[in-house]
Tab-separated table of C-alpha atoms and ligand atoms in Angstrom:
chain	number	residue	atom	x	y	z
A	1	MET	CA	-31.236	16.067	57.453
A	2	LYS	CA	-33.211	19.097	56.703
A	3	PRO	CA	-35.914	18.524	54.077
A	4	LEU	CA	-35.261	19.241	50.342
A	5	ALA	CA	-36.652	21.891	48.160
A	6	THR	CA	-40.729	21.955	48.048
A	7	ARG	CA	-40.801	22.364	44.979
A	8	CYS	CA	-39.903	18.961	43.989
A	9	SER	CA	-43.147	17.407	45.394
A	10	THR	CA	-45.080	19.775	43.898
A	11	VAL	CA	-44.130	18.548	40.499
A	12	PRO	CA	-45.684	15.705	38.832
A	13	ARG	CA	-43.612	12.794	36.967
A	14	SER	CA	-44.645	11.934	33.189
A	15	ALA	CA	-47.433	9.720	32.390
A	16	ILE	CA	-45.907	9.186	29.038
A	17	ARG	CA	-42.608	7.775	30.940
A	18	ALA	CA	-44.465	5.929	33.493
A	19	ILE	CA	-46.182	3.710	30.604
A	20	VAL	CA	-43.276	3.745	28.343
A	21	GLY	CA	-41.046	2.482	31.351
A	22	LYS	CA	-43.735	-0.264	32.375
A	23	SER	CA	-42.918	-1.320	28.865
A	24	TYR	CA	-39.164	-1.893	29.148
A	25	GLY	CA	-38.773	-6.159	29.093
A	26	MET	CA	-41.683	-7.103	27.619
A	27	GLU	CA	-41.573	-8.698	23.768
A	28	ASN	CA	-43.105	-8.071	20.925
A	29	VAL	CA	-44.485	-4.215	21.727
A	30	ILE	CA	-45.829	-1.837	19.449
A	31	SER	CA	-45.350	1.957	21.054
A	32	PHE	CA	-47.398	4.651	20.030
A	33	GLY	CA	-46.259	6.273	23.392
A	34	PHE	CA	-43.311	8.850	22.600
A	35	GLY	CA	-44.047	11.965	20.791
A	36	GLN	CA	-40.981	11.905	18.596
A	37	PRO	CA	-40.215	11.642	14.947
A	38	ASP	CA	-39.102	8.051	14.129
A	39	PHE	CA	-36.948	9.809	11.532
A	40	THR	CA	-32.771	10.432	11.724
A	41	THR	CA	-32.052	13.920	11.139
A	42	PRO	CA	-31.909	14.287	7.353
A	43	GLU	CA	-28.286	14.118	6.597
A	44	ARG	CA	-27.415	17.495	5.259
A	45	ILE	CA	-28.329	18.602	8.432
A	46	ILE	CA	-26.358	16.036	10.614
A	47	LYS	CA	-23.097	17.078	7.690
A	48	ALA	CA	-23.690	20.675	8.923
A	49	GLY	CA	-23.088	19.491	12.526
A	50	ILE	CA	-20.299	17.229	11.825
A	51	LYS	CA	-18.838	20.132	9.897
A	52	SER	CA	-18.735	22.794	12.731
A	53	MET	CA	-16.906	20.106	14.958
A	54	GLU	CA	-14.493	19.470	12.327
A	55	ASN	CA	-13.845	23.396	12.031
A	56	GLY	CA	-13.105	23.107	15.377
A	57	GLU	CA	-16.052	25.052	16.875
A	58	THR	CA	-16.052	23.460	20.235
A	59	PHE	CA	-16.371	26.451	22.810
A	60	TYR	CA	-18.684	28.096	24.415
A	61	THR	CA	-21.324	29.980	22.763
A	62	PRO	CA	-22.961	33.469	23.672
A	63	ASN	CA	-25.788	32.857	26.563
A	64	ALA	CA	-28.119	34.577	23.584
A	65	GLY	CA	-27.264	31.975	21.109
A	66	CYS	CA	-24.625	32.669	17.801
A	67	ASP	CA	-25.633	35.569	16.135
A	68	TYR	CA	-26.112	33.671	12.508
A	69	LEU	CA	-28.705	31.162	13.925
A	70	ARG	CA	-30.485	34.393	16.191
A	71	ALA	CA	-30.372	36.423	12.907
A	72	ALA	CA	-32.393	33.810	10.558
A	73	ILE	CA	-34.622	32.498	13.351
A	74	ALA	CA	-35.638	36.782	13.178
A	75	ASP	CA	-35.444	36.483	9.362
A	76	GLU	CA	-38.125	33.739	9.089
A	77	TYR	CA	-40.617	35.662	11.044
A	78	VAL	CA	-39.892	38.904	9.140
A	79	SER	CA	-40.628	36.984	5.480
A	80	ARG	CA	-44.265	35.844	7.517
A	81	GLY	CA	-44.532	39.681	8.025
A	82	MET	CA	-43.823	40.007	11.862
A	83	LYS	CA	-41.024	42.494	12.698
A	84	TYR	CA	-38.599	40.994	14.683
A	85	GLY	CA	-34.800	41.325	14.594
A	86	PRO	CA	-32.112	39.165	16.303
A	87	GLU	CA	-32.345	41.059	19.705
A	88	ASN	CA	-35.643	39.301	20.028
A	89	VAL	CA	-34.519	35.547	20.265
A	90	ILE	CA	-32.555	33.191	22.330
A	91	ILE	CA	-31.298	30.165	21.444
A	92	THR	CA	-31.904	27.327	23.985
A	93	VAL	CA	-31.522	23.574	24.779
A	94	GLY	CA	-34.559	22.610	23.149
A	95	GLY	CA	-38.129	23.962	23.351
A	96	ALA	CA	-38.136	22.633	26.584
A	97	GLU	CA	-35.470	25.167	28.214
A	98	ALA	CA	-37.149	27.942	26.097
A	99	LEU	CA	-40.750	27.006	27.894
A	100	CYS	CA	-38.481	26.818	31.254
A	101	LEU	CA	-36.620	30.234	30.920
A	102	THR	CA	-40.259	32.027	30.089
A	103	MET	CA	-41.444	30.601	33.284
A	104	LEU	CA	-38.374	31.729	35.451
A	105	ALA	CA	-38.805	35.571	33.442
A	106	LEU	CA	-42.340	35.995	33.993
A	107	VAL	CA	-43.766	33.508	36.929
A	108	ASP	CA	-43.612	34.885	40.565
A	109	ALA	CA	-44.933	33.003	43.722
A	110	GLY	CA	-49.019	32.729	43.348
A	111	ASP	CA	-48.951	33.713	39.963
A	112	GLU	CA	-52.181	31.996	37.827
A	113	ILE	CA	-50.853	30.849	34.572
A	114	ILE	CA	-53.808	29.456	32.550
A	115	LEU	CA	-53.445	26.424	30.657
A	116	GLN	CA	-55.392	24.056	27.560
A	117	ASP	CA	-56.281	20.909	29.209
A	118	PRO	CA	-55.635	18.574	28.286
A	119	CYS	CA	-52.150	19.957	27.675
A	120	PHE	CA	-48.343	18.964	27.297
A	121	ALA	CA	-48.040	17.563	31.001
A	122	ASN	CA	-44.460	19.537	31.476
A	123	TYR	CA	-46.721	23.280	31.592
A	124	ILE	CA	-47.691	22.022	34.894
A	125	GLY	CA	-44.536	21.158	36.509
A	126	MET	CA	-42.568	24.243	34.724
A	127	VAL	CA	-45.278	26.503	36.369
A	128	ARG	CA	-45.213	24.791	39.693
A	129	ALA	CA	-41.248	24.695	39.974
A	130	ASN	CA	-41.692	28.256	40.242
A	131	GLY	CA	-44.325	28.963	42.771
A	132	GLY	CA	-46.968	29.243	40.125
A	133	ILE	CA	-49.987	28.149	40.148
A	134	PRO	CA	-51.576	26.189	36.892
A	135	VAL	CA	-55.134	26.952	36.003
A	136	PRO	CA	-56.724	24.726	33.570
A	137	VAL	CA	-59.560	25.410	31.095
A	138	ALA	CA	-61.468	22.373	29.356
A	139	CYS	CA	-60.985	21.989	25.685
A	140	THR	CA	-63.501	19.638	24.664
A	141	GLU	CA	-63.774	16.952	21.746
A	142	GLU	CA	-67.240	19.285	20.673
A	143	ASN	CA	-64.547	22.440	20.192
A	144	ASP	CA	-62.228	20.430	18.430
A	145	PHE	CA	-59.818	20.674	21.601
A	146	MET	CA	-59.756	24.752	21.264
A	147	MET	CA	-59.550	27.012	24.433
A	148	THR	CA	-62.886	28.928	23.646
A	149	ALA	CA	-62.603	32.663	24.696
A	150	GLU	CA	-65.813	32.413	27.094
A	151	ASP	CA	-64.010	29.695	28.999
A	152	LEU	CA	-60.555	31.794	29.003
A	153	LYS	CA	-62.645	34.834	30.506
A	154	ALA	CA	-64.243	32.736	33.180
A	155	ALA	CA	-61.132	31.328	34.290
A	156	ILE	CA	-59.037	34.942	34.391
A	157	THR	CA	-58.625	36.188	38.075
A	158	PRO	CA	-56.627	39.536	39.256
A	159	LYS	CA	-53.643	37.020	40.072
A	160	THR	CA	-53.701	35.548	36.106
A	161	LYS	CA	-50.590	36.609	34.613
A	162	ALA	CA	-50.471	34.699	31.465
A	163	VAL	CA	-52.139	32.164	29.445
A	164	LEU	CA	-50.276	29.534	27.316
A	165	LEU	CA	-51.047	27.899	24.364
A	166	ASN	CA	-49.935	25.359	22.054
A	167	TYR	CA	-51.208	24.982	18.476
A	168	PRO	CA	-50.873	22.709	17.191
A	169	ALA	CA	-51.500	20.749	20.359
A	170	ASN	CA	-49.937	18.178	21.828
A	171	PRO	CA	-51.984	15.583	22.752
A	172	THR	CA	-54.576	16.829	20.684
A	173	GLY	CA	-53.619	17.354	17.296
A	174	ALA	CA	-55.646	20.738	17.485
A	175	VAL	CA	-55.423	23.535	15.495
A	176	ALA	CA	-56.982	26.870	16.000
A	177	THR	CA	-59.068	28.618	13.846
A	178	LYS	CA	-58.225	32.420	13.022
A	179	GLU	CA	-61.487	33.370	14.483
A	180	ASN	CA	-60.657	31.278	17.747
A	181	LEU	CA	-57.349	32.860	18.342
A	182	GLU	CA	-58.656	36.475	17.432
A	183	GLU	CA	-61.096	36.504	20.374
A	184	VAL	CA	-58.686	35.085	22.562
A	185	CYS	CA	-56.149	37.153	21.787
A	186	LYS	CA	-58.879	40.293	22.379
A	187	VAL	CA	-59.352	38.725	25.826
A	188	CYS	CA	-55.967	38.590	26.610
A	189	VAL	CA	-55.257	42.397	25.911
A	190	GLU	CA	-58.475	43.167	28.029
A	191	ASN	CA	-57.372	41.760	31.063
A	192	ASP	CA	-53.775	42.814	30.259
A	193	LEU	CA	-52.186	39.092	29.792
A	194	TYR	CA	-48.886	37.847	28.742
A	195	VAL	CA	-49.099	34.952	26.293
A	196	ILE	CA	-47.109	32.012	25.977
A	197	THR	CA	-47.452	30.248	22.628
A	198	ASP	CA	-45.789	26.746	21.975
A	199	GLU	CA	-45.515	26.654	17.950
A	200	MET	CA	-43.348	23.437	18.297
A	201	TYR	CA	-45.352	21.777	15.773
A	202	LYS	CA	-45.948	24.709	13.640
A	203	ARG	CA	-44.361	22.594	10.146
A	204	LEU	CA	-46.688	19.813	11.059
A	205	ILE	CA	-49.702	21.164	9.983
A	206	TYR	CA	-52.267	19.500	7.535
A	207	THR	CA	-54.770	21.855	6.506
A	208	GLU	CA	-54.829	24.097	3.515
A	209	ASP	CA	-55.303	26.840	6.731
A	210	LYS	CA	-52.400	29.216	7.446
A	211	PHE	CA	-50.860	28.821	10.509
A	212	TYR	CA	-51.369	32.001	12.799
A	213	SER	CA	-49.483	32.809	15.890
A	214	PRO	CA	-51.223	35.062	18.113
A	215	ALA	CA	-48.151	37.474	18.102
A	216	GLU	CA	-49.813	38.391	14.629
A	217	PHE	CA	-53.093	39.686	15.961
A	218	PRO	CA	-53.370	43.416	17.021
A	219	ASP	CA	-51.646	44.593	20.571
A	220	MET	CA	-50.130	40.996	21.036
A	221	LYS	CA	-46.603	41.440	19.776
A	222	GLU	CA	-45.461	43.397	22.952
A	223	ARG	CA	-47.218	40.758	25.620
A	224	THR	CA	-46.236	37.543	23.256
A	225	ILE	CA	-43.587	34.969	24.127
A	226	ILE	CA	-42.988	32.442	20.953
A	227	VAL	CA	-41.433	28.889	21.838
A	228	ASP	CA	-40.212	26.767	19.187
A	229	GLY	CA	-37.687	24.630	18.266
A	230	PHE	CA	-36.234	22.052	15.835
A	231	SER	CA	-36.975	18.524	17.297
A	232	LYS	CA	-40.293	17.757	15.732
A	233	ALA	CA	-40.324	19.411	12.091
A	234	TYR	CA	-36.566	18.562	11.326
A	235	ALA	CA	-36.419	15.318	13.393
A	236	MET	CA	-33.823	16.839	16.011
A	237	THR	CA	-34.867	15.949	19.512
A	238	GLY	CA	-31.676	14.536	20.472
A	239	TRP	CA	-29.825	17.778	19.224
A	240	ARG	CA	-31.578	19.683	21.845
A	241	VAL	CA	-32.229	23.020	20.058
A	242	GLY	CA	-34.886	25.484	20.631
A	243	TYR	CA	-35.635	28.925	20.942
A	244	ALA	CA	-37.676	31.582	22.345
A	245	CYS	CA	-39.245	35.124	20.054
A	246	GLY	CA	-40.306	38.347	22.090
A	247	PRO	CA	-39.823	41.553	23.491
A	248	GLU	CA	-36.446	42.389	24.024
A	249	GLU	CA	-37.002	43.270	27.784
A	250	ILE	CA	-38.115	39.715	28.584
A	251	ILE	CA	-35.670	37.824	26.165
A	252	ASN	CA	-32.959	39.776	28.107
A	253	ASN	CA	-34.012	38.667	31.416
A	254	MET	CA	-33.827	34.919	29.901
A	255	ILE	CA	-30.313	35.534	28.554
A	256	LYS	CA	-29.332	36.297	32.202
A	257	MET	CA	-31.448	33.563	33.543
A	258	ASN	CA	-29.856	30.984	30.950
A	259	GLU	CA	-26.675	31.943	31.933
A	260	ASN	CA	-27.363	30.425	35.195
A	261	VAL	CA	-29.022	27.520	33.861
A	262	VAL	CA	-27.266	25.945	31.101
A	263	SER	CA	-24.932	28.764	29.704
A	264	CYS	CA	-25.316	27.851	26.099
A	265	VAL	CA	-26.122	25.155	23.503
A	266	ASN	CA	-23.170	23.760	22.248
A	267	GLU	CA	-22.226	25.324	18.521
A	268	ALA	CA	-22.359	22.329	16.617
A	269	ALA	CA	-26.388	22.167	17.242
A	270	GLN	CA	-26.719	25.701	16.648
A	271	ARG	CA	-24.798	25.215	13.010
A	272	ALA	CA	-27.078	22.284	12.156
A	273	ALA	CA	-30.337	23.963	13.558
A	274	TYR	CA	-28.817	26.824	10.986
A	275	ASP	CA	-28.618	24.484	7.989
A	276	ALA	CA	-32.101	22.818	8.933
A	277	LEU	CA	-34.121	26.301	9.034
A	278	THR	CA	-32.315	27.936	6.071
A	279	GLY	CA	-31.742	24.793	3.725
A	280	ASP	CA	-33.971	22.866	1.136
A	281	GLN	CA	-37.503	22.496	3.212
A	282	SER	CA	-38.180	19.618	1.181
A	283	VAL	CA	-36.960	17.323	4.003
A	284	VAL	CA	-39.783	18.603	6.045
A	285	ASP	CA	-42.252	18.441	3.413
A	286	GLU	CA	-41.267	14.641	3.101
A	287	MET	CA	-41.947	13.704	6.693
A	288	VAL	CA	-45.108	15.754	6.676
A	289	GLU	CA	-46.389	13.561	3.513
A	290	LYS	CA	-45.748	10.778	5.540
A	291	TYR	CA	-47.331	11.920	9.024
A	292	ILE	CA	-50.581	12.645	6.675
A	293	ARG	CA	-50.534	9.146	5.324
A	294	ARG	CA	-50.088	7.637	9.134
A	295	ARG	CA	-52.809	9.815	10.221
A	296	ASP	CA	-55.347	8.865	7.937
A	297	LEU	CA	-54.871	5.086	8.351
A	298	MET	CA	-54.786	5.376	12.203
A	299	VAL	CA	-57.908	7.653	11.871
A	300	LYS	CA	-59.618	5.163	9.546
A	301	MET	CA	-58.609	2.259	11.519
A	302	ILE	CA	-59.912	3.609	14.668
A	303	ASN	CA	-63.403	4.959	13.510
A	304	GLU	CA	-64.227	1.995	11.337
A	305	ASN	CA	-62.650	-1.185	13.232
A	306	MET	CA	-63.658	-0.758	16.870
A	307	GLY	CA	-67.246	-1.128	16.618
A	308	GLY	CA	-67.755	2.694	17.803
A	309	LYS	CA	-66.073	1.724	21.152
A	310	MET	CA	-63.332	4.170	20.053
A	311	THR	CA	-63.124	6.951	18.279
A	312	ALA	CA	-61.286	10.105	17.065
A	313	ARG	CA	-61.518	13.387	15.085
A	314	THR	CA	-59.118	13.783	12.582
A	315	PRO	CA	-56.228	16.144	13.957
A	316	LYS	CA	-55.185	18.899	11.952
A	317	GLY	CA	-51.552	19.286	13.403
A	318	ALA	CA	-48.662	17.539	15.229
A	319	PHE	CA	-48.653	13.988	15.001
A	320	TYR	CA	-51.361	12.897	17.699
A	321	VAL	CA	-54.695	11.275	17.775
A	322	PHE	CA	-56.551	11.696	20.643
A	323	ALA	CA	-59.075	9.205	20.531
A	324	ASN	CA	-62.303	9.098	22.437
A	325	ILE	CA	-62.310	5.259	24.608
A	326	LYS	CA	-66.042	6.170	26.939
A	327	LYS	CA	-68.018	3.994	25.146
A	328	THR	CA	-65.524	0.915	26.557
A	329	GLY	CA	-66.682	1.885	30.031
A	330	LEU	CA	-62.812	2.037	31.091
A	331	THR	CA	-61.144	4.838	32.489
A	332	SER	CA	-58.009	5.949	30.231
A	333	GLU	CA	-55.838	4.167	33.046
A	334	GLU	CA	-57.423	0.895	33.031
A	335	PHE	CA	-57.654	1.201	29.186
A	336	CYS	CA	-53.925	1.638	28.411
A	337	TYR	CA	-52.332	-0.341	31.269
A	338	ARG	CA	-54.951	-3.817	30.346
A	339	LEU	CA	-54.128	-2.516	26.689
A	340	LEU	CA	-50.008	-3.044	27.469
A	341	GLU	CA	-50.465	-6.394	29.689
A	342	GLU	CA	-52.759	-7.925	27.228
A	343	LYS	CA	-51.785	-6.654	24.085
A	344	HIS	CA	-48.367	-5.493	24.565
A	345	VAL	CA	-49.512	-1.822	22.923
A	346	VAL	CA	-48.427	1.524	24.637
A	347	THR	CA	-50.692	4.445	24.359
A	348	VAL	CA	-50.883	7.142	27.026
A	349	PRO	CA	-53.705	7.457	29.299
A	350	GLY	CA	-55.390	11.035	28.641
A	351	THR	CA	-55.809	11.912	32.236
A	352	GLY	CA	-51.749	12.497	31.632
A	353	PHE	CA	-52.287	15.695	30.090
A	354	GLY	CA	-55.031	16.608	32.567
A	355	ASP	CA	-58.476	16.143	34.400
A	356	SER	CA	-60.157	16.701	30.920
A	357	GLY	CA	-58.260	13.916	29.409
A	358	GLU	CA	-60.175	11.399	31.267
A	359	GLY	CA	-62.396	9.193	28.488
A	360	PHE	CA	-59.247	9.366	26.140
A	361	VAL	CA	-56.079	7.825	25.135
A	362	ARG	CA	-53.346	9.791	22.929
A	363	PHE	CA	-51.493	8.036	19.918
A	364	SER	CA	-48.159	9.263	18.422
A	365	TYR	CA	-48.566	7.952	14.785
A	366	ALA	CA	-44.737	9.222	14.336
A	367	THR	CA	-44.385	5.581	13.545
A	368	SER	CA	-44.173	3.348	10.918
A	369	GLU	CA	-47.605	2.436	8.683
A	370	GLU	CA	-46.650	-1.477	9.570
A	371	ASN	CA	-46.752	-0.510	12.980
A	372	ILE	CA	-50.319	1.422	13.167
A	373	GLU	CA	-51.519	-1.528	11.528
A	374	GLU	CA	-50.733	-3.927	13.679
A	375	GLY	CA	-51.035	-2.252	16.588
A	376	LEU	CA	-54.607	-1.476	16.136
A	377	LYS	CA	-55.640	-4.649	14.902
A	378	ARG	CA	-54.409	-5.638	18.686
A	379	ILE	CA	-56.534	-2.911	19.794
A	380	GLN	CA	-59.535	-4.159	17.699
A	381	ALA	CA	-59.099	-7.508	19.195
A	382	PHE	CA	-58.302	-6.298	23.087
A	383	ILE	CA	-61.644	-4.171	22.566
A	384	GLU	CA	-63.673	-6.889	20.895
A	385	SER	CA	-62.647	-8.876	24.311
A	386	LEU	CA	-63.753	-6.333	26.624
B	1	PLP	N1	-43.590	21.695	23.632
B	1	PLP	C1	-44.423	20.407	23.426
B	1	PLP	C2	-45.889	20.884	22.674
B	1	PLP	C3	-43.940	19.363	23.033
B	1	PLP	O1	-44.546	18.256	22.632
B	1	PLP	C4	-42.907	19.248	23.390
B	1	PLP	C5	-41.911	17.913	23.342
B	1	PLP	O2	-42.674	16.522	23.209
B	1	PLP	C6	-41.781	20.344	23.451
B	1	PLP	C7	-41.962	21.481	23.769
B	1	PLP	C8	-40.502	20.463	23.922
B	1	PLP	O3	-39.735	20.025	22.827
B	1	PLP	P1	-38.253	20.047	22.395
B	1	PLP	O4	-37.693	20.510	23.841
B	1	PLP	O5	-37.812	18.525	22.296
B	1	PLP	O6	-37.675	21.022	22.117
């Protein structure tokens, strides 16, 4: 038999799936593994999807997505002072496909794409699948897990094509300050780099600070592709609706590639997404309030009950705590797999998100306060037993 495509062997498997998979079949498991809201989609959004199907909207939709949803997304940017129109938007199967199409449109073999380390691990697979080279830049706890302009500058080579930024960040919950973004964007303009900004968690932000997109900074709009979606903020992971927004030339290429990948997103999901975006936003506020309570409970229990062996900074967004376990003397993998075996608690080794994740574990707090209390009690007992 002839060999299969080599690209598959360059793409890593998910560390999250690996440890969550190991927990299947175990009893009484508390999971901080998957990064998905534990809420079902708000009722009004579900009803919009059902109505669409009842109205017979069961056909293919345009490769670019439905006009009403593209326009609503563009309008939202306009309301934030960013000049985009429907022609700048493509609707995709989740943020994941928006990222994938962005890579297809931008990355040629040998192109280097600079990533935060640690980062959402699928970025690495998506870059490699297109023959690109992921270039990790360490984002340290001391720098609140932000990529500094100096570190970015040091990673740039003549082959660098783009920088992929993600704030609020998975797995660290980091939110870049305006000053940091300003400096990073300046470096990107000076070096003629594209910026892919994954803003999936932009509505899940827990500071007084306004959310800034790199596209808002001088000379950035023409080189920035924004990736976003409905999964996280509206508890719509299973509906699979996301989008990208950027320069028309890039979006047109993504639309062309979409025709060759999934063709289009089903209309019921797009109607539901339209309702999510244009309807009463108190459904998001209610979830945000719960995430803040859960985050505060988790960070407090980690910092007060673990005898200093596990510590955590208070993350400013998303729904992850990236806890430092260096003082336990265990590696991230040893910590997480022993914790699972001995206490039936799922966490994800920081190394699953890049080498700089060594010495850390990721918790998702998209789970109930009861689970957080019980899970952290078990972790306290585990740490005391070491
Ligand atoms: N980007 C980040 C940073 C994520 O954490 C995720 C999901 O975990 C995605 C993109 C993909 O989200 P979806 O495809 O569900 O919209």
